[in-house]
Short mmCIF file of C-alpha atoms and ligand atoms in Angstrom, two decimals:
data_model
loop_
_atom_site.label_atom_id
_atom_site.label_comp_id
_atom_site.label_asym_id
_atom_site.label_seq_id
_atom_site.Cartn_x
_atom_site.Cartn_y
_atom_site.Cartn_z
CA MET H 23 154.02 30.92 161.97
CA VAL H 24 154.58 34.63 161.39
CA PRO H 25 153.53 35.91 157.95
CA PHE H 26 155.48 38.76 156.35
CA LEU H 27 152.27 40.78 155.97
CA ASP H 28 148.67 40.11 157.09
CA LEU H 29 146.16 42.24 155.18
CA LYS H 30 143.25 40.13 156.39
CA ALA H 31 143.95 40.96 160.05
CA GLN H 32 143.68 44.66 159.18
CA TYR H 33 140.50 44.17 157.13
CA HIS H 34 138.77 42.55 160.08
CA THR H 35 139.39 45.65 162.23
CA ILE H 36 137.61 47.96 159.72
CA LYS H 37 135.25 45.58 157.92
CA ASP H 38 131.93 47.31 158.73
CA ASP H 39 133.15 50.75 157.61
CA ILE H 40 134.70 49.32 154.44
CA LEU H 41 131.56 47.44 153.41
CA ALA H 42 129.37 50.50 154.07
CA ALA H 43 131.70 52.74 152.03
CA ILE H 44 131.78 50.28 149.11
CA GLU H 45 128.00 49.98 149.23
CA ARG H 46 127.66 53.77 148.93
CA VAL H 47 129.77 53.66 145.74
CA LEU H 48 127.67 50.83 144.31
CA GLU H 49 124.43 52.69 145.11
CA SER H 50 125.77 55.91 143.56
CA SER H 51 127.15 54.04 140.51
CA GLN H 52 130.14 56.43 140.50
CA PHE H 53 132.56 53.65 139.60
CA VAL H 54 135.30 55.85 138.14
CA LEU H 55 136.44 59.02 139.98
CA GLY H 56 133.31 60.56 141.58
CA GLU H 57 132.58 61.77 145.11
CA ALA H 58 134.42 59.06 147.05
CA VAL H 59 137.63 59.78 145.11
CA GLU H 60 137.20 63.56 145.48
CA ASP H 61 136.66 63.26 149.22
CA PHE H 62 139.76 61.09 149.54
CA GLU H 63 141.81 63.54 147.44
CA ARG H 64 140.81 66.46 149.67
CA ARG H 65 141.75 64.64 152.87
CA PHE H 66 144.92 63.03 151.49
CA ALA H 67 146.19 66.45 150.32
CA ILE H 68 145.77 67.80 153.86
CA HIS H 69 147.44 64.72 155.36
CA SER H 70 150.40 65.15 152.96
CA GLY H 71 150.78 68.87 153.64
CA ALA H 72 149.98 69.70 150.00
CA ARG H 73 147.41 71.99 148.34
CA HIS H 74 146.33 69.32 145.87
CA ALA H 75 146.14 65.54 145.58
CA ILE H 76 145.30 63.96 142.22
CA ALA H 77 144.26 60.32 142.51
CA VAL H 78 145.34 57.93 139.76
CA ASN H 79 145.32 54.20 139.04
CA SER H 80 148.81 53.31 140.37
CA GLY H 81 152.00 54.67 141.86
CA THR H 82 153.72 54.05 138.55
CA SER H 83 151.16 56.27 136.77
CA ALA H 84 151.66 58.90 139.49
CA LEU H 85 155.39 58.99 138.70
CA GLN H 86 154.81 59.08 134.94
CA LEU H 87 152.29 61.95 135.17
CA ALA H 88 154.43 63.90 137.66
CA LEU H 89 157.36 63.73 135.23
CA LEU H 90 155.12 64.88 132.35
CA ALA H 91 153.57 67.70 134.40
CA ALA H 92 157.10 68.84 135.30
CA GLY H 93 157.83 69.09 131.57
CA ILE H 94 160.38 66.27 131.43
CA LYS H 95 160.94 65.42 127.76
CA PRO H 96 162.79 62.87 125.62
CA GLY H 97 166.53 63.38 125.96
CA ASP H 98 166.30 64.96 129.41
CA GLU H 99 168.24 63.37 132.26
CA VAL H 100 166.68 62.54 135.64
CA ILE H 101 168.94 61.76 138.60
CA THR H 102 167.68 58.94 140.81
CA THR H 103 168.70 55.96 142.96
CA PRO H 104 169.29 52.35 141.86
CA THR H 105 168.03 51.15 145.27
CA THR H 106 164.30 51.17 144.58
CA PHE H 107 161.49 49.26 142.96
CA VAL H 108 161.92 49.21 139.15
CA ALA H 109 158.85 51.46 138.69
CA THR H 110 160.90 54.55 139.56
CA THR H 111 163.26 53.88 136.65
CA ALA H 112 160.50 52.66 134.33
CA ALA H 113 158.49 55.90 134.74
CA ILE H 114 161.51 57.99 133.71
CA LEU H 115 161.88 55.84 130.59
CA TYR H 116 158.11 56.06 129.85
CA VAL H 117 158.47 59.82 129.28
CA GLY H 118 161.52 59.25 127.07
CA ALA H 119 164.02 60.63 129.58
CA LYS H 120 167.27 59.02 130.73
CA PRO H 121 167.65 57.72 134.30
CA VAL H 122 171.04 58.71 135.74
CA PHE H 123 171.86 56.77 138.88
CA VAL H 124 173.73 57.99 141.92
CA ASP H 125 174.85 55.68 144.72
CA ILE H 126 173.03 55.59 148.07
CA ASP H 127 174.07 56.73 151.51
CA PRO H 128 174.89 53.43 153.28
CA LYS H 129 173.06 54.47 156.48
CA SER H 130 169.75 55.83 155.13
CA HIS H 131 169.82 53.75 151.91
CA CYS H 132 168.45 56.83 150.10
CA LEU H 133 170.04 58.91 147.34
CA ASP H 134 173.34 60.34 148.67
CA PRO H 135 173.19 64.14 148.17
CA ALA H 136 177.01 64.36 148.24
CA ARG H 137 177.22 62.42 144.97
CA ILE H 138 174.56 64.28 142.98
CA GLU H 139 176.45 67.29 141.63
CA ALA H 140 179.11 65.11 140.00
CA VAL H 141 176.53 63.78 137.52
CA VAL H 142 174.67 67.04 136.72
CA THR H 143 175.01 67.87 133.00
CA PRO H 144 173.40 70.52 130.77
CA ARG H 145 170.66 67.92 130.04
CA THR H 146 169.77 67.28 133.69
CA ARG H 147 166.20 68.42 134.42
CA ALA H 148 165.12 66.70 137.62
CA ILE H 149 166.13 64.85 140.78
CA LEU H 150 163.88 61.95 141.80
CA PRO H 151 164.71 60.79 145.35
CA VAL H 152 162.98 57.71 146.79
CA HIS H 153 161.99 57.63 150.48
CA LEU H 154 163.12 54.02 150.79
CA HIS H 155 161.44 51.73 153.36
CA GLY H 156 159.50 54.71 154.79
CA LEU H 157 162.51 56.92 155.63
CA THR H 158 162.74 60.28 153.84
CA ALA H 159 165.78 61.14 151.75
CA GLU H 160 167.88 64.17 152.81
CA MET H 161 165.54 66.71 151.23
CA ASP H 162 167.27 69.95 152.37
CA PRO H 163 170.60 69.29 150.61
CA ILE H 164 168.73 67.81 147.62
CA GLY H 165 166.58 70.97 147.43
CA GLU H 166 169.67 73.19 147.60
CA ILE H 167 171.36 71.34 144.74
CA ALA H 168 168.16 71.50 142.69
CA ALA H 169 167.84 75.25 143.29
CA ARG H 170 171.50 75.84 142.34
CA HIS H 171 171.07 74.06 138.99
CA GLY H 172 167.44 74.95 138.24
CA LEU H 173 166.19 71.35 138.59
CA VAL H 174 162.75 70.03 139.43
CA VAL H 175 162.42 67.72 142.48
CA ILE H 176 159.93 64.84 142.30
CA GLU H 177 159.59 62.67 145.41
CA ASP H 178 158.88 58.96 145.11
CA ALA H 179 156.94 58.65 148.38
CA ALA H 180 155.36 55.29 147.43
CA GLN H 181 156.74 53.75 150.65
CA ALA H 182 156.41 56.81 152.87
CA HIS H 183 152.78 57.83 153.56
CA GLY H 184 152.93 59.94 156.71
CA ALA H 185 156.75 60.01 156.96
CA ARG H 186 158.27 63.40 157.84
CA TYR H 187 161.56 65.21 157.30
CA ARG H 188 162.16 68.08 159.74
CA GLN H 189 158.39 68.09 160.44
CA ARG H 190 157.50 68.33 156.73
CA PRO H 191 155.39 65.47 155.31
CA ALA H 192 156.80 63.21 152.60
CA GLY H 193 155.50 64.34 149.22
CA SER H 194 155.14 68.00 150.20
CA MET H 195 158.78 69.02 149.88
CA GLY H 196 159.48 68.61 146.18
CA ASP H 197 157.65 70.22 143.26
CA LEU H 198 155.59 67.02 143.03
CA GLY H 199 155.21 63.98 145.31
CA CYS H 200 154.13 60.52 144.18
CA PHE H 201 152.35 57.85 146.22
CA SER H 202 151.31 54.25 145.58
CA PHE H 203 148.30 52.64 147.22
CA TYR H 204 149.25 49.09 146.24
CA PRO H 205 147.60 46.85 148.89
CA GLY H 206 150.79 46.18 150.88
CA LYS H 207 151.82 49.83 151.21
CA ASN H 208 151.30 51.70 154.53
CA LEU H 209 148.10 53.10 152.99
CA GLY H 210 146.82 50.43 150.62
CA ALA H 211 143.75 50.16 148.40
CA TYR H 212 141.88 46.91 147.71
CA GLY H 213 143.37 46.88 144.23
CA GLU H 214 145.66 49.34 142.44
CA GLY H 215 145.90 53.06 143.17
CA GLY H 216 148.21 56.04 143.39
CA ALA H 217 148.28 59.82 143.77
CA VAL H 218 150.38 62.86 142.94
CA VAL H 219 150.44 65.70 145.45
CA THR H 220 151.60 69.23 144.67
CA GLN H 221 151.45 72.80 145.96
CA SER H 222 151.11 74.13 142.40
CA ASP H 223 147.66 74.97 140.98
CA ASP H 224 149.12 74.71 137.44
CA HIS H 225 150.59 71.25 137.99
CA ALA H 226 147.31 70.10 139.59
CA ARG H 227 145.31 71.26 136.60
CA THR H 228 147.67 69.52 134.15
CA LEU H 229 147.63 66.30 136.20
CA ARG H 230 143.81 66.22 136.34
CA MET H 231 143.72 66.53 132.56
CA LEU H 232 146.49 64.00 131.89
CA ARG H 233 144.88 61.25 134.02
CA ASP H 234 141.60 61.61 132.10
CA TRP H 235 142.43 61.71 128.40
CA GLY H 236 143.68 65.30 128.47
CA LEU H 237 140.10 66.55 128.85
CA GLU H 238 139.81 70.26 129.49
CA ARG H 239 136.02 70.08 129.43
CA LYS H 240 133.58 67.66 127.87
CA HIS H 241 134.65 66.58 124.35
CA ARG H 242 137.64 68.95 124.43
CA HIS H 243 141.03 67.15 124.58
CA ALA H 244 143.62 69.85 125.26
CA LEU H 245 146.47 67.41 126.01
CA LYS H 246 147.44 63.93 124.83
CA GLY H 247 146.32 62.17 127.98
CA PHE H 248 145.86 58.72 129.47
CA ASN H 249 143.26 56.52 131.12
CA PHE H 250 144.87 56.71 134.58
CA ARG H 251 141.72 57.43 136.64
CA MET H 252 141.14 56.02 140.11
CA ASP H 253 138.16 53.68 140.68
CA GLY H 254 135.36 54.90 142.95
CA ILE H 255 135.63 51.77 145.11
CA GLN H 256 139.35 52.36 145.69
CA GLY H 257 138.64 55.97 146.66
CA ALA H 258 136.04 54.75 149.16
CA VAL H 259 138.38 52.13 150.67
CA LEU H 260 141.24 54.64 150.90
CA GLY H 261 138.92 57.21 152.48
CA VAL H 262 138.11 54.77 155.30
CA LYS H 263 141.72 53.63 155.72
CA LEU H 264 143.19 57.16 155.74
CA ARG H 265 141.47 57.76 159.10
CA HIS H 266 143.63 54.99 160.58
CA LEU H 267 146.94 55.75 158.85
CA ASP H 268 148.54 57.71 161.70
CA ALA H 269 147.61 55.06 164.28
CA TRP H 270 148.88 52.29 162.00
CA ASN H 271 152.15 54.16 161.41
CA ASP H 272 152.51 54.65 165.19
CA ALA H 273 152.04 50.90 165.65
CA ARG H 274 154.74 50.22 163.04
CA ARG H 275 157.08 52.59 164.91
CA ARG H 276 156.41 50.78 168.20
CA HIS H 277 157.12 47.42 166.53
CA ALA H 278 160.36 48.84 165.09
CA ALA H 279 161.39 50.02 168.55
CA ARG H 280 160.71 46.54 169.92
CA TYR H 281 162.78 44.94 167.14
CA ASP H 282 165.55 47.46 167.98
CA THR H 283 165.50 46.43 171.63
CA LEU H 284 165.36 42.68 171.06
CA LEU H 285 168.05 42.79 168.36
CA ALA H 286 170.40 45.15 170.24
CA SER H 287 172.92 42.39 170.96
CA VAL H 288 172.35 40.44 167.73
CA ARG H 289 174.94 40.66 164.93
CA VAL H 290 172.82 42.58 162.41
CA ALA H 291 172.76 46.24 161.35
CA ARG H 292 169.41 47.80 162.25
CA PRO H 293 167.75 50.82 160.57
CA GLN H 294 169.38 54.08 161.73
CA PRO H 295 166.92 56.91 161.09
CA PRO H 296 168.43 60.34 161.83
CA ALA H 297 166.71 62.28 164.66
CA HIS H 298 165.19 64.79 162.19
CA CYS H 299 163.34 62.03 160.27
CA HIS H 300 160.01 60.44 161.27
CA HIS H 301 160.42 56.92 159.82
CA VAL H 302 157.14 55.05 159.09
CA TYR H 303 158.70 51.61 158.58
CA HIS H 304 156.98 50.47 155.44
CA VAL H 305 159.84 47.99 155.66
CA TYR H 306 161.97 47.10 158.69
CA ALA H 307 165.14 45.87 157.01
CA VAL H 308 168.19 44.61 158.85
CA ARG H 309 171.52 44.04 157.10
CA LEU H 310 173.62 40.93 157.61
CA GLY H 311 176.09 38.64 155.88
CA GLU H 312 174.95 35.17 154.74
CA ARG H 313 171.54 36.69 154.14
CA ASP H 314 170.16 33.90 151.95
CA ARG H 315 171.13 31.13 154.39
CA VAL H 316 169.60 33.06 157.32
CA GLN H 317 166.40 33.71 155.35
CA GLN H 318 166.03 29.99 154.61
CA ALA H 319 166.71 28.99 158.22
CA MET H 320 164.04 31.45 159.42
CA GLN H 321 161.58 30.15 156.83
CA ALA H 322 162.17 26.63 158.20
CA GLU H 323 161.11 28.00 161.63
CA GLY H 324 157.89 29.39 160.13
CA ILE H 325 159.06 33.02 159.94
CA ALA H 326 158.41 34.68 156.58
CA THR H 327 160.80 37.44 155.50
CA ASN H 328 161.30 39.35 152.27
CA ILE H 329 163.99 41.36 150.46
CA HIS H 330 163.58 44.98 149.30
CA TYR H 331 165.39 44.58 146.96
CA PRO H 332 167.84 41.74 146.16
CA PHE H 333 169.17 43.52 143.03
CA PRO H 334 169.65 47.25 142.45
CA VAL H 335 167.88 48.43 139.29
CA HIS H 336 171.13 48.92 137.33
CA LEU H 337 171.79 45.17 137.62
CA GLN H 338 168.33 44.09 136.39
CA PRO H 339 168.48 42.53 132.92
CA ALA H 340 165.71 44.78 131.58
CA TYR H 341 167.75 47.90 132.33
CA SER H 342 171.19 46.68 131.24
CA ASP H 343 170.95 48.95 128.19
CA LEU H 344 171.32 51.98 130.47
CA GLY H 345 175.02 51.17 130.32
CA TYR H 346 175.72 50.46 133.97
CA GLY H 347 177.28 47.29 135.36
CA PRO H 348 178.52 45.55 138.50
CA GLY H 349 180.74 47.79 140.64
CA ASP H 350 179.22 51.08 139.46
CA PHE H 351 177.26 51.67 142.69
CA PRO H 352 179.06 49.72 145.44
CA GLU H 353 176.89 50.88 148.36
CA ALA H 354 173.68 49.94 146.52
CA GLU H 355 175.14 46.56 145.53
CA THR H 356 176.35 45.70 149.05
CA ALA H 357 173.01 46.74 150.59
CA ALA H 358 171.14 44.55 148.07
CA ARG H 359 173.22 41.54 149.15
CA GLU H 360 172.64 42.22 152.87
CA PHE H 361 169.05 43.48 153.19
CA LEU H 362 166.54 41.25 154.97
CA SER H 363 163.05 42.64 155.62
CA LEU H 364 161.39 41.34 158.81
CA PRO H 365 157.59 41.00 159.21
CA MET H 366 156.07 44.47 159.64
CA TYR H 367 152.43 45.53 159.81
CA ALA H 368 150.35 47.37 162.40
CA GLU H 369 148.58 44.24 163.69
CA LEU H 370 151.82 42.36 164.45
CA THR H 371 151.88 41.18 168.11
CA ASP H 372 154.70 41.34 170.66
CA ASP H 373 154.75 37.53 170.72
CA GLN H 374 155.24 37.43 166.95
CA ILE H 375 158.06 40.00 167.14
CA GLY H 376 159.69 37.88 169.85
CA ALA H 377 159.44 34.77 167.67
CA VAL H 378 160.98 36.61 164.69
CA CYS H 379 163.93 37.81 166.79
CA ARG H 380 164.56 34.38 168.34
CA ALA H 381 164.51 32.75 164.89
CA LEU H 382 166.88 35.38 163.51
CA GLU H 383 169.29 34.96 166.42
CA SER H 384 169.37 31.17 166.19
CA ALA H 385 169.72 31.30 162.39
CA LEU H 386 172.78 33.52 162.84
CA CYS H 387 174.31 31.03 165.30
CA GLY H 388 173.53 28.03 163.06
C1 PLP C 424 155.29 50.44 145.00
C2 PLP C 424 156.29 51.39 144.45
C3 PLP C 424 156.12 52.04 143.22
C4 PLP C 424 155.04 51.65 142.24
O1 PLP C 424 153.76 51.76 142.70
P1 PLP C 424 152.58 50.87 141.99
O2 PLP C 424 151.37 51.37 142.68
O3 PLP C 424 152.88 49.43 142.27
O4 PLP C 424 152.60 51.19 140.55
C5 PLP C 424 157.03 53.00 142.84
N1 PLP C 424 158.09 53.30 143.61
C6 PLP C 424 158.32 52.68 144.79
C7 PLP C 424 159.50 53.08 145.60
C8 PLP C 424 157.44 51.69 145.24
O5 PLP C 424 157.69 51.07 146.40
#
């Protein structure tokens, strides 16, 4: 039996530190924001190569507040990818803006910069690339297009804690970077959590107000804000786990290299990160035909897999009113049919990786 993810295995490696950190929060009674969250924000900003990190209650809230801080308003258009979790699209709609999709690059599975300028209109205000599976989008060409048209860049780095593009950390390259600390992410809380990182003092100030009811100071609501604050316990857990993030990402990269070796002669397309990208393998997805049959055959052998994601956002019923349909983004649609995510977490063993690869190979022959 190989599970897709094993959060308990990780917990057991850090249990004493986690329990001590949670106890400190309970003793301090700083249950919402407070010192544990502030300490985590300071260290996460440094880790992300940003001046500021603003901790919030989810990655979705991070995206929503980043869009608001960037001044995105109803009627504005935001260019993004259909190959993502629905939260990316939902956040754009939450601020009243219109998501405009662009097809993906079939190798990186991220927003294809070559297709962006064709959809820029006078209403376009922002580009929102997603660093899918832990691989950064092509941020230099995206930044050049944004500069040419006066657009804001907001990174969805929810799957890319610690990833780098030409040595620059994910989240630090755009005007604002958004992270999720959902438990299964590379850096996961023990509940919900998220953060926005930014180099801008102004954006940071706005974000701190927006997450806490628009408070400028006590009893003074300068902005129409939200209750998007991070819990003290989540800040404490994340503070402990951040110390291990680089080692855990290195372990993921070693596991990916082992998958690459063992699958070299197997009829699947493996991830192809360009040399200038430091991939952190939130997901190790292969591509293959007959994906559903292979997934079932592997399940029968006790190997759990997953799909990120089986439908691009433009084909989800909830977003059909955006006006897109089948055939609009062929690369995204083909990838969605072929993606299969193999088990990936730092504590995975070589024996488990071997079992996954044998099951995949025999499923393909069956
Ligand atoms: C997880 C995720 C989100 C949403 O984060 P939550 O913390 O679950 O709200 C947004 N975008 C992407 C790409 C994600 O993977």
